Tab-separated table of C-alpha atoms in Angstrom:
chain	number	residue	atom	x	y	z
A	1	UNK	CA	28.730	19.651	7.880
A	2	UNK	CA	26.509	19.021	4.850
A	3	UNK	CA	26.540	15.978	2.606
A	4	UNK	CA	24.964	16.203	-0.831
A	5	UNK	CA	23.716	13.593	-3.285
A	6	UNK	CA	22.438	14.418	-6.764
A	7	UNK	CA	20.051	12.343	-8.835
A	8	UNK	CA	17.900	12.679	-11.933
A	9	UNK	CA	20.467	12.917	-14.680
A	10	UNK	CA	20.226	10.956	-17.896
A	11	UNK	CA	20.075	11.009	-21.669
A	12	UNK	CA	17.467	13.188	-23.332
A	13	UNK	CA	16.846	14.546	-26.793
A	14	UNK	CA	17.163	18.232	-27.540
A	15	UNK	CA	14.018	20.044	-26.507
A	16	UNK	CA	13.323	17.582	-23.712
A	17	UNK	CA	13.256	18.048	-19.966
A	18	UNK	CA	14.944	16.669	-16.881
A	19	UNK	CA	14.557	17.374	-13.203
A	20	UNK	CA	17.624	17.093	-11.035
A	21	UNK	CA	17.381	16.630	-7.294
A	22	UNK	CA	19.984	17.157	-4.621
A	23	UNK	CA	19.313	15.638	-1.228
A	24	UNK	CA	21.220	17.109	1.692
A	25	UNK	CA	22.003	15.594	5.048
A	26	UNK	CA	22.489	17.540	8.232
A	27	UNK	CA	20.331	19.894	10.176
A	28	UNK	CA	21.679	23.086	8.686
A	29	UNK	CA	20.234	22.787	5.177
A	30	UNK	CA	17.819	25.645	5.686
A	31	UNK	CA	20.724	27.920	6.609
A	32	UNK	CA	22.835	27.392	3.504
A	33	UNK	CA	22.780	28.808	0.016
A	34	UNK	CA	22.468	26.120	-2.629
A	35	UNK	CA	23.879	26.205	-6.118
A	36	UNK	CA	24.053	24.115	-9.251
A	37	UNK	CA	27.173	23.962	-11.403
A	38	UNK	CA	28.030	21.938	-14.478
A	39	UNK	CA	31.191	20.766	-16.144
A	40	UNK	CA	31.581	19.617	-19.721
A	41	UNK	CA	34.599	17.563	-20.833
A	42	UNK	CA	37.677	19.738	-21.192
A	43	UNK	CA	35.950	22.777	-19.708
A	44	UNK	CA	35.946	24.441	-16.337
A	45	UNK	CA	33.107	24.020	-13.917
A	46	UNK	CA	30.563	26.757	-14.531
A	47	UNK	CA	27.775	28.298	-12.513
A	48	UNK	CA	24.227	27.403	-13.520
A	49	UNK	CA	21.872	28.596	-10.773
A	50	UNK	CA	21.661	29.408	-7.087
A	51	UNK	CA	19.082	30.078	-4.433
A	52	UNK	CA	19.594	31.628	-1.028
A	53	UNK	CA	18.589	29.903	2.173
A	54	UNK	CA	15.280	31.722	2.519
A	55	UNK	CA	14.393	31.198	-1.135
A	56	UNK	CA	16.062	34.502	-1.977
A	57	UNK	CA	16.869	34.971	-5.613
A	58	UNK	CA	17.029	32.815	-7.623
A	59	UNK	CA	19.980	33.556	-9.874
A	60	UNK	CA	20.865	31.985	-13.210
A	61	UNK	CA	23.565	32.094	-15.766
A	62	UNK	CA	22.310	33.838	-18.892
A	63	UNK	CA	22.335	30.752	-21.095
A	64	UNK	CA	19.705	28.969	-18.990
A	65	UNK	CA	17.396	31.840	-18.098
A	66	UNK	CA	13.829	31.067	-19.107
A	67	UNK	CA	14.585	27.342	-19.427
A	68	UNK	CA	15.861	26.235	-16.006
A	69	UNK	CA	14.257	26.722	-12.612
A	70	UNK	CA	15.965	26.200	-9.269
A	71	UNK	CA	13.862	25.614	-6.183
A	72	UNK	CA	14.275	24.201	-2.712
A	73	UNK	CA	12.156	22.448	-0.149
A	74	UNK	CA	13.643	23.028	3.268
A	75	UNK	CA	11.232	20.509	4.823
A	76	UNK	CA	12.753	17.795	2.633
A	77	UNK	CA	16.343	19.082	2.668
A	78	UNK	CA	16.274	19.031	-1.105
A	79	UNK	CA	17.088	21.439	-3.906
A	80	UNK	CA	15.839	20.922	-7.444
A	81	UNK	CA	16.820	22.016	-10.910
A	82	UNK	CA	14.038	21.762	-13.457
A	83	UNK	CA	15.563	21.869	-16.926
A	84	UNK	CA	13.328	22.450	-19.926
A	85	UNK	CA	14.042	22.909	-23.622
A	86	UNK	CA	17.407	21.243	-23.186
A	87	UNK	CA	20.133	21.834	-25.733
A	88	UNK	CA	23.232	19.782	-26.577
A	89	UNK	CA	25.400	22.493	-25.021
A	90	UNK	CA	23.676	21.807	-21.680
A	91	UNK	CA	25.405	18.422	-21.534
A	92	UNK	CA	27.840	17.775	-18.736
A	93	UNK	CA	28.149	16.617	-15.177
A	94	UNK	CA	25.870	18.611	-12.919
A	95	UNK	CA	26.911	19.236	-9.331
A	96	UNK	CA	25.004	20.706	-6.467
A	97	UNK	CA	26.911	22.729	-3.921
A	98	UNK	CA	26.270	24.349	-0.572
A	99	UNK	CA	27.630	27.546	0.891
A	100	UNK	CA	26.940	28.336	4.562
A	101	UNK	CA	28.048	31.913	4.105
A	102	UNK	CA	28.101	33.660	0.760
A	103	UNK	CA	27.225	37.023	-0.679
A	104	UNK	CA	25.540	37.803	-3.948
A	105	UNK	CA	28.686	38.797	-5.793
A	106	UNK	CA	30.314	35.467	-4.857
A	107	UNK	CA	27.505	33.198	-6.012
A	108	UNK	CA	29.006	32.519	-9.409
A	109	UNK	CA	32.418	31.294	-8.261
A	110	UNK	CA	32.675	27.606	-7.392
A	111	UNK	CA	35.508	28.340	-4.957
A	112	UNK	CA	33.023	29.979	-2.590
A	113	UNK	CA	31.055	26.792	-2.020
A	114	UNK	CA	32.155	24.497	0.793
A	115	UNK	CA	30.265	21.286	0.096
A	116	UNK	CA	29.769	19.355	-3.135
A	117	UNK	CA	27.879	16.343	-4.357
A	118	UNK	CA	29.386	13.639	-6.542
A	119	UNK	CA	27.627	14.879	-9.674
A	120	UNK	CA	25.077	13.481	-12.086
A	121	UNK	CA	25.559	13.155	-15.840
A	122	UNK	CA	23.256	14.981	-18.228
A	123	UNK	CA	23.555	14.210	-21.920
A	124	UNK	CA	21.446	16.010	-24.502
A	125	UNK	CA	21.457	14.524	-27.982
A	126	UNK	CA	20.797	16.599	-31.080
């Protein structure tokens, strides 16, 4: 069992930066793949980034490549999403998710993640 709690969201102007954190409980954090998803109003939840349990990867959706960086600290049971050069289209609720068992081809589908945080709002103004 893994419990997740995101933090770090907020309101930022376009071009600004935010760093999201996701703290995990449980002793199995180092064994799970961690992902970040986001959901804008009226849209489906979409994959943003993921990192395998041994820091394998990382993997990003094309729209954030070069701007976002996912990382994890297994000693702190925490995964991070550093977001730079933010754009209004990056706005939404950001969720972290954990998958104890997942393969590369399944990373991008939210249905393959077993545990979810409550989400943190990111709003980018133009």
